[in-house]
PDB file of C-alpha atoms in Angstrom:
ATOM      1  CA  UNK I   1     -18.655 -14.227  -5.880  1.00  0.00           C
ATOM      2  CA  UNK I   2     -15.598 -13.131  -3.638  1.00  0.00           C
ATOM      3  CA  UNK I   3     -16.115 -11.006  -0.762  1.00  0.00           C
ATOM      4  CA  UNK I   4     -12.329 -10.299  -0.136  1.00  0.00           C
ATOM      5  CA  UNK I   5     -11.093  -6.903   0.577  1.00  0.00           C
ATOM      6  CA  UNK I   6      -8.977  -5.362  -2.469  1.00  0.00           C
ATOM      7  CA  UNK I   7      -5.649  -3.831  -1.825  1.00  0.00           C
ATOM      8  CA  UNK I   8      -4.039  -1.875  -4.276  1.00  0.00           C
ATOM      9  CA  UNK I   9      -0.182  -2.413  -4.728  1.00  0.00           C
ATOM     10  CA  UNK I  10       1.719   0.585  -6.307  1.00  0.00           C
ATOM     11  CA  UNK I  11       5.376  -0.173  -7.188  1.00  0.00           C
ATOM     12  CA  UNK I  12       7.525   0.703 -10.261  1.00  0.00           C
ATOM     13  CA  UNK I  13       9.512  -2.567  -9.477  1.00  0.00           C
ATOM     14  CA  UNK I  14       7.568  -5.488 -11.173  1.00  0.00           C
ATOM     15  CA  UNK I  15       9.196  -7.984  -8.875  1.00  0.00           C
ATOM     16  CA  UNK I  16       8.101  -6.209  -5.800  1.00  0.00           C
ATOM     17  CA  UNK I  17       4.446  -5.831  -7.111  1.00  0.00           C
ATOM     18  CA  UNK I  18       4.302  -9.633  -7.968  1.00  0.00           C
ATOM     19  CA  UNK I  19       6.054 -10.626  -4.430  1.00  0.00           C
ATOM     20  CA  UNK I  20       3.705  -8.410  -2.578  1.00  0.00           C
ATOM     21  CA  UNK I  21       0.724  -9.562  -4.503  1.00  0.00           C
ATOM     22  CA  UNK I  22       1.439 -13.208  -3.550  1.00  0.00           C
ATOM     23  CA  UNK I  23       1.821 -12.174  -0.047  1.00  0.00           C
ATOM     24  CA  UNK I  24      -1.567 -10.182   0.100  1.00  0.00           C
ATOM     25  CA  UNK I  25      -3.429 -12.756  -1.520  1.00  0.00           C
ATOM     26  CA  UNK I  26      -2.215 -15.382   0.675  1.00  0.00           C
ATOM     27  CA  UNK I  27      -3.766 -13.258   3.577  1.00  0.00           C
ATOM     28  CA  UNK I  28      -7.339 -13.523   1.731  1.00  0.00           C
ATOM     29  CA  UNK I  29      -7.423 -10.033   0.209  1.00  0.00           C
ATOM     30  CA  UNK I  30      -7.631  -9.659  -3.680  1.00  0.00           C
ATOM     31  CA  UNK I  31      -5.205  -7.361  -5.283  1.00  0.00           C
ATOM     32  CA  UNK I  32      -4.851  -4.802  -8.166  1.00  0.00           C
ATOM     33  CA  UNK I  33      -1.406  -3.856  -9.482  1.00  0.00           C
ATOM     34  CA  UNK I  34       0.050  -0.639 -10.827  1.00  0.00           C
ATOM     35  CA  UNK I  35       3.358   0.171 -11.771  1.00  0.00           C
ATOM     36  CA  UNK I  36       3.004   4.089 -11.072  1.00  0.00           C
ATOM     37  CA  UNK I  37       1.047   6.501  -9.076  1.00  0.00           C
ATOM     38  CA  UNK I  38      -0.321   7.706 -12.298  1.00  0.00           C
ATOM     39  CA  UNK I  39      -1.714   4.753 -13.250  1.00  0.00           C
ATOM     40  CA  UNK I  40      -3.472   4.090  -9.959  1.00  0.00           C
ATOM     41  CA  UNK I  41      -4.952   7.413  -9.808  1.00  0.00           C
ATOM     42  CA  UNK I  42      -6.193   7.024 -13.477  1.00  0.00           C
ATOM     43  CA  UNK I  43      -8.012   3.574 -12.610  1.00  0.00           C
ATOM     44  CA  UNK I  44     -11.238   3.270 -11.674  1.00  0.00           C
ATOM     45  CA  UNK I  45     -10.870   1.144  -8.573  1.00  0.00           C
ATOM     46  CA  UNK I  46     -10.066   3.977  -5.963  1.00  0.00           C
ATOM     47  CA  UNK I  47     -13.768   3.588  -4.804  1.00  0.00           C
ATOM     48  CA  UNK I  48     -13.651  -0.061  -4.671  1.00  0.00           C
ATOM     49  CA  UNK I  49     -10.771  -0.689  -2.623  1.00  0.00           C
ATOM     50  CA  UNK I  50      -9.693  -1.107   1.328  1.00  0.00           C
ATOM     51  CA  UNK I  51      -6.252  -0.444   1.392  1.00  0.00           C
ATOM     52  CA  UNK I  52      -3.230   0.959  -0.805  1.00  0.00           C
ATOM     53  CA  UNK I  53       0.279  -0.440  -0.348  1.00  0.00           C
ATOM     54  CA  UNK I  54       2.723   2.064  -2.024  1.00  0.00           C
ATOM     55  CA  UNK I  55       6.343   2.505  -2.848  1.00  0.00           C
ATOM     56  CA  UNK I  56       7.683   6.095  -2.108  1.00  0.00           C
ATOM     57  CA  UNK I  57      10.029   6.408  -4.340  1.00  0.00           C
ATOM     58  CA  UNK I  58       8.884   5.912  -8.001  1.00  0.00           C
ATOM     59  CA  UNK I  59       9.690   8.043 -11.111  1.00  0.00           C
ATOM     60  CA  UNK I  60       6.940  10.595 -11.758  1.00  0.00           C
ATOM     61  CA  UNK I  61       4.639  10.900  -8.924  1.00  0.00           C
ATOM     62  CA  UNK I  62       5.991   9.778  -5.702  1.00  0.00           C
ATOM     63  CA  UNK I  63       3.944   7.789  -3.226  1.00  0.00           C
ATOM     64  CA  UNK I  64       3.737  10.520  -0.616  1.00  0.00           C
ATOM     65  CA  UNK I  65       2.498  12.995  -3.380  1.00  0.00           C
ATOM     66  CA  UNK I  66       0.040  10.459  -4.606  1.00  0.00           C
ATOM     67  CA  UNK I  67      -1.429  10.095  -1.444  1.00  0.00           C
ATOM     68  CA  UNK I  68      -1.477  13.793  -0.679  1.00  0.00           C
ATOM     69  CA  UNK I  69      -3.719  14.242  -4.008  1.00  0.00           C
ATOM     70  CA  UNK I  70      -6.067  11.944  -2.794  1.00  0.00           C
ATOM     71  CA  UNK I  71      -6.493  13.324   0.454  1.00  0.00           C
ATOM     72  CA  UNK I  72      -6.935  16.702  -1.369  1.00  0.00           C
ATOM     73  CA  UNK I  73      -9.721  14.868  -3.126  1.00  0.00           C
ATOM     74  CA  UNK I  74     -11.374  14.031   0.173  1.00  0.00           C
ATOM     75  CA  UNK I  75     -10.225  10.161  -0.282  1.00  0.00           C
ATOM     76  CA  UNK I  76      -8.953   8.622   2.917  1.00  0.00           C
ATOM     77  CA  UNK I  77      -8.008   5.129   2.235  1.00  0.00           C
ATOM     78  CA  UNK I  78      -5.763   3.487   4.667  1.00  0.00           C
ATOM     79  CA  UNK I  79      -2.052   3.171   3.503  1.00  0.00           C
ATOM     80  CA  UNK I  80       0.866   1.357   3.801  1.00  0.00           C
ATOM     81  CA  UNK I  81       4.251   2.838   2.489  1.00  0.00           C
ATOM     82  CA  UNK I  82       7.266   0.855   1.598  1.00  0.00           C
ATOM     83  CA  UNK I  83      10.412   2.270   0.715  1.00  0.00           C
ATOM     84  CA  UNK I  84      14.158   0.850   0.418  1.00  0.00           C
ATOM     85  CA  UNK I  85      14.916   4.449   1.573  1.00  0.00           C
ATOM     86  CA  UNK I  86      12.782   4.904   4.583  1.00  0.00           C
ATOM     87  CA  UNK I  87      14.580   8.068   6.175  1.00  0.00           C
ATOM     88  CA  UNK I  88      13.297   9.534   9.261  1.00  0.00           C
ATOM     89  CA  UNK I  89      12.035  12.517   7.374  1.00  0.00           C
ATOM     90  CA  UNK I  90      10.170  10.081   4.853  1.00  0.00           C
ATOM     91  CA  UNK I  91       8.903   8.165   7.995  1.00  0.00           C
ATOM     92  CA  UNK I  92       7.634  11.357   9.782  1.00  0.00           C
ATOM     93  CA  UNK I  93       5.806  12.707   6.604  1.00  0.00           C
ATOM     94  CA  UNK I  94       4.219   9.663   5.826  1.00  0.00           C
ATOM     95  CA  UNK I  95       2.830   8.996   9.272  1.00  0.00           C
ATOM     96  CA  UNK I  96       2.000  12.811   9.518  1.00  0.00           C
ATOM     97  CA  UNK I  97      -0.275  11.842   6.334  1.00  0.00           C
ATOM     98  CA  UNK I  98      -2.097   9.255   8.035  1.00  0.00           C
ATOM     99  CA  UNK I  99       0.080   6.009   6.743  1.00  0.00           C
ATOM    100  CA  UNK I 100      -1.030   2.975   8.853  1.00  0.00           C
ATOM    101  CA  UNK I 101       2.456   1.673   8.375  1.00  0.00           C
ATOM    102  CA  UNK I 102       5.775   2.708   6.884  1.00  0.00           C
ATOM    103  CA  UNK I 103       7.779  -0.703   6.149  1.00  0.00           C
ATOM    104  CA  UNK I 104      11.211  -0.804   4.791  1.00  0.00           C
ATOM    105  CA  UNK I 105      12.257  -3.077   2.019  1.00  0.00           C
ATOM    106  CA  UNK I 106      12.771  -5.929   1.868  1.00  0.00           C
ATOM    107  CA  UNK I 107       9.460  -6.078   3.642  1.00  0.00           C
ATOM    108  CA  UNK I 108       8.984  -8.540   6.162  1.00  0.00           C
ATOM    109  CA  UNK I 109       5.696 -10.945   5.360  1.00  0.00           C
ATOM    110  CA  UNK I 110       4.636 -10.415   9.131  1.00  0.00           C
ATOM    111  CA  UNK I 111       5.074  -6.918   8.999  1.00  0.00           C
ATOM    112  CA  UNK I 112       2.587  -6.683   6.182  1.00  0.00           C
ATOM    113  CA  UNK I 113       0.034  -9.023   7.706  1.00  0.00           C
ATOM    114  CA  UNK I 114       0.313  -7.011  11.117  1.00  0.00           C
ATOM    115  CA  UNK I 115      -0.510  -3.749   9.172  1.00  0.00           C
ATOM    116  CA  UNK I 116      -3.305  -5.469   7.337  1.00  0.00           C
ATOM    117  CA  UNK I 117      -4.610  -7.074  10.441  1.00  0.00           C
ATOM    118  CA  UNK I 118      -5.470  -3.691  11.713  1.00  0.00           C
ATOM    119  CA  UNK I 119      -8.164  -3.279   8.860  1.00  0.00           C
ATOM    120  CA  UNK I 120     -10.005  -6.644   9.557  1.00  0.00           C
ATOM    121  CA  UNK I 121      -9.852 -10.322  10.691  1.00  0.00           C
ATOM    122  CA  UNK I 122      -6.558 -10.974  12.151  1.00  0.00           C
ATOM    123  CA  UNK I 123      -4.064 -12.522   9.987  1.00  0.00           C
ATOM    124  CA  UNK I 124      -1.354 -11.560  12.031  1.00  0.00           C
ATOM    125  CA  UNK I 125       2.019 -14.050  12.015  1.00  0.00           C
ATOM    126  CA  UNK I 126       2.267 -16.158  15.122  1.00  0.00           C
ATOM    127  CA  UNK I 127       5.689 -16.306  16.381  1.00  0.00           C
TER     128      UNK I 127
END
């Protein structure tokens, strides 16, 4: 039986989901993948995950609105936002909502590792 923590990766770009999944799995996490914020919110995994990794800009509900929705329901899961367009305004909004990290695409694997290490065993990259 696996006891690895579970991260949900939410991104409308399939190649980003697959790459992020491979990276997160290499850090001894289990991963659940979602193509949209709506698909994630409709899933039954919200109560079983340890972290969310979400794109900011997606068709339909964006990542910031998805996290606001969770917070309004009393769900305060740690979240890492990723964005190709991480403007200062987006970064500020994400951090004000309580994001652990706001990373810019293309995402550096060591940065993801450092963010996830804040939640448990030290998986940070050694330089």
